[in-house]
Coordinates of C-alpha atoms in Angstrom, one line a residue:
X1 CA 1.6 13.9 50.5
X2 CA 5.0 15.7 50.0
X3 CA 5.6 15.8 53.8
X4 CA 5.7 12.1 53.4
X5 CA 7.7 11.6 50.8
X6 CA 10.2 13.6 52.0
X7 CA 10.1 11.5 54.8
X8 CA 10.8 8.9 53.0
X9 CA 14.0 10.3 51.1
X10 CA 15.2 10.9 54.9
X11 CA 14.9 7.7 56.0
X12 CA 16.3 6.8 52.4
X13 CA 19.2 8.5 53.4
X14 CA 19.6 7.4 56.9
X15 CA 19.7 3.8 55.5
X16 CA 22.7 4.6 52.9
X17 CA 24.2 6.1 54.8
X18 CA 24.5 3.4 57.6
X19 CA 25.0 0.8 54.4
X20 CA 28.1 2.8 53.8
X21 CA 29.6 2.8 57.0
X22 CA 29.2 -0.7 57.5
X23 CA 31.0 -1.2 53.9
X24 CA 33.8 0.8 55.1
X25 CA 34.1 -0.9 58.3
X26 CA 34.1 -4.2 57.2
X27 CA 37.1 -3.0 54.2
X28 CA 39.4 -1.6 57.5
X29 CA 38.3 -4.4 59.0
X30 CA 39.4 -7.1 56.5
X31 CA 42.3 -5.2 55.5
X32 CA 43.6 -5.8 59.0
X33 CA 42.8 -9.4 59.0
X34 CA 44.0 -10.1 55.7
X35 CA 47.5 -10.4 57.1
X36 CA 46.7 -13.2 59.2
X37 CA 47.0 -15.6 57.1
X38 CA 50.4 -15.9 58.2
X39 CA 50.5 -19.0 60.3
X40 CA 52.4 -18.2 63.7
X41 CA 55.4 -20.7 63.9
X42 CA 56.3 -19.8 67.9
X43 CA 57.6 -16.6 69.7
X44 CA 59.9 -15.3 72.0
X45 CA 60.1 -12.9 74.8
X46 CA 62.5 -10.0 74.9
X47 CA 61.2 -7.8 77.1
X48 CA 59.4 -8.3 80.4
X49 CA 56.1 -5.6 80.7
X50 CA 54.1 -5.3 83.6
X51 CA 50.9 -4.4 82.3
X52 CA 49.9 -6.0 78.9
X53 CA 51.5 -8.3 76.6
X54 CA 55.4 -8.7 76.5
X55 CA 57.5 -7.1 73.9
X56 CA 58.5 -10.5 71.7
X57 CA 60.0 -11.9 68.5
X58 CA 57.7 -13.5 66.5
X59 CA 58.0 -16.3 63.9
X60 CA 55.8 -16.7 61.0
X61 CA 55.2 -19.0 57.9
X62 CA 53.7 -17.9 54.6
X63 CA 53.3 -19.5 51.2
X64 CA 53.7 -17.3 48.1
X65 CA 50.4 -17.4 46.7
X66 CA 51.6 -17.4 43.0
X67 CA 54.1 -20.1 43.2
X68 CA 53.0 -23.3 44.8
X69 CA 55.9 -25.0 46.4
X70 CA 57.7 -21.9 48.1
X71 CA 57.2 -20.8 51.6
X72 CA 58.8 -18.2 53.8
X73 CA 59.6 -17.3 57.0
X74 CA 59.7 -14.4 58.7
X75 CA 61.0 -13.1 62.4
X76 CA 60.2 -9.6 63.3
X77 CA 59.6 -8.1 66.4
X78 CA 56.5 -7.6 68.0
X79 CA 55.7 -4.4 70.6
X80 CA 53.8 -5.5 73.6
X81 CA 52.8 -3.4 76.9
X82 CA 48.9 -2.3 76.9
X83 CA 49.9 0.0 73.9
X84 CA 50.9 -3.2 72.0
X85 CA 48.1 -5.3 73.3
X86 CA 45.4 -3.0 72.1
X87 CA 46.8 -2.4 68.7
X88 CA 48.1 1.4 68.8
X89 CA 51.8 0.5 69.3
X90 CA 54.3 0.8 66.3
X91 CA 56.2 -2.3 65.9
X92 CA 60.5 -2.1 64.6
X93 CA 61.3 -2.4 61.1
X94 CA 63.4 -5.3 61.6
X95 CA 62.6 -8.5 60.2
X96 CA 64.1 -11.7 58.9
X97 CA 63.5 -14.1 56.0
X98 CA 64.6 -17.3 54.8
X99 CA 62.0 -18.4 52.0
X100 CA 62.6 -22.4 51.0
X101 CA 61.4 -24.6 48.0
X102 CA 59.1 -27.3 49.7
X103 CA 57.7 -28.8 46.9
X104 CA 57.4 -28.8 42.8
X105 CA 58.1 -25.0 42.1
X106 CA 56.0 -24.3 39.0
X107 CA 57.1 -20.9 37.5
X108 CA 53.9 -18.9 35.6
X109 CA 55.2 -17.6 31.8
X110 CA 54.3 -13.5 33.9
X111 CA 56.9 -14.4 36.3
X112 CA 59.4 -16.1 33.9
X113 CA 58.8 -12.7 32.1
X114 CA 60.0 -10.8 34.7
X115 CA 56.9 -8.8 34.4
X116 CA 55.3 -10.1 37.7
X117 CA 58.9 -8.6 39.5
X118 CA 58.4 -6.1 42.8
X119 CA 54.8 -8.2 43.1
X120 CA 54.0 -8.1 46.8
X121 CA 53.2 -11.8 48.2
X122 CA 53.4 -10.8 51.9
X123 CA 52.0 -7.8 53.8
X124 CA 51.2 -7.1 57.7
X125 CA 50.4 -3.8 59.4
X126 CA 52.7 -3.4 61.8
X127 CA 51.6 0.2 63.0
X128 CA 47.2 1.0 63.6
X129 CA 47.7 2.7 60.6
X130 CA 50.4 3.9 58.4
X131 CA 53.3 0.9 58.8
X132 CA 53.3 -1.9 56.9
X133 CA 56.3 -4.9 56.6
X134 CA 56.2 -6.5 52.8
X135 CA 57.6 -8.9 51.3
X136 CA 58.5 -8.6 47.0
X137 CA 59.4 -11.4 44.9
X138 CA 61.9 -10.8 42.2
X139 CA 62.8 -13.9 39.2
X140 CA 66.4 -13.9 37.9
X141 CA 66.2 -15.8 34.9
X142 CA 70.0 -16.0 34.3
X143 CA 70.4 -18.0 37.8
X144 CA 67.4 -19.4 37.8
X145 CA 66.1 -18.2 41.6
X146 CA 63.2 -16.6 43.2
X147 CA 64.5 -13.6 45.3
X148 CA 62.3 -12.5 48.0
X149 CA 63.1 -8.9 49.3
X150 CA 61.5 -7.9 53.4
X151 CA 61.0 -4.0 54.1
X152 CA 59.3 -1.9 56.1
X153 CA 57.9 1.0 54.6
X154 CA 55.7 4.2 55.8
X155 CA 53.2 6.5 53.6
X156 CA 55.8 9.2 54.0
X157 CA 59.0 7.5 54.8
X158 CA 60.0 4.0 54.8
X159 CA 63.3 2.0 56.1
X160 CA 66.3 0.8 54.6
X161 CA 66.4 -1.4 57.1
X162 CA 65.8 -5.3 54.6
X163 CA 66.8 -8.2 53.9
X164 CA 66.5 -10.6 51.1
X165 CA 66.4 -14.9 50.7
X166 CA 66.7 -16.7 47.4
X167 CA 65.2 -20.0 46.2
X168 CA 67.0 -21.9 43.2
X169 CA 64.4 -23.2 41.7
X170 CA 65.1 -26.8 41.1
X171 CA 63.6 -29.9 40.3
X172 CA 61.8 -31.3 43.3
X173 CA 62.7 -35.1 44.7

């Protein structure tokens, strides 16, 4: 009897074990894909590569997803060759932005507050694993405008490389 219920306990095991490695995969997984919902505006080629994708500049929309009514976009380069095409390859840190108001801008009392500034709205890895391009948000109350900041930043060391946009916040016609 206690051969088979330590059988059991094995095959217990076995099966969280394998539970927990699909968990994890699907959280790499979706923390890749989470990022895409970015909608690709159009790209560019830069750089002509033999073998893989080219080496491009890539345009993308995105709507901040705590104030209806502004939307960015972003140009940044994008790495191609085989390394690029199957995802090892470490994109620039340059990138662009120019966020607009298109429609009602609705401004939440957190963000008013200024305690919602440095939220990140925006983020795409742009290395497999340890390079990311964000985008803050920042509210100055005094001119009445949405600031959104772009970086690139590593876990040890980021870029100075940025560059901001600012929406006045306006009544919409």
């Amino acid at each position: 009897m206690k051969y088979h219920q330590k059988r059991i306990s094995q095959t217990n095991l076995l099966s969280w074990i394998k539970r927990g490695l699909l968990i994890w995969t699907a959280i790499i997984i979706g923390s890749y894909s989470l990022p895409l919902l970015a909608e690709d505006i159009g790209s560019v080629s830069t750089r002509f590569k033999l073998l893989g994708a080219n080496d491009k500049i890539v345009v993308e929309a995105f709507d901040d997803p705590d104030v209806a009514g502004a939307t960015c976009y972003l140009s940044r380069a994008k790495t191609g060759g085989i390394s690029g095409t199957v995802g090892v390859a470490e994109d620039r840190s340059e990138a662009s932005i120019a966020c607009r108001q298109t429609g009602p801008v609705t401004l939440s009392e957190k963000i008013k507050s200024g305690k919602a500034d440095g939220d990140e709205v925006f983020k795409k890895n742009t290395s497999l694993l340890f390079k990311t391009l964000q985008v803050v948000r920042f509210y100055d109350a005094k001119r009445n405008v949405l600031i959104y900041l772009s970086y690139s930043d590593r876990v040890i060391e980021g870029s100075p490389q940025n560059s901001i946009s600012v929406i006045p916040v306006t009544p919409w016609h």
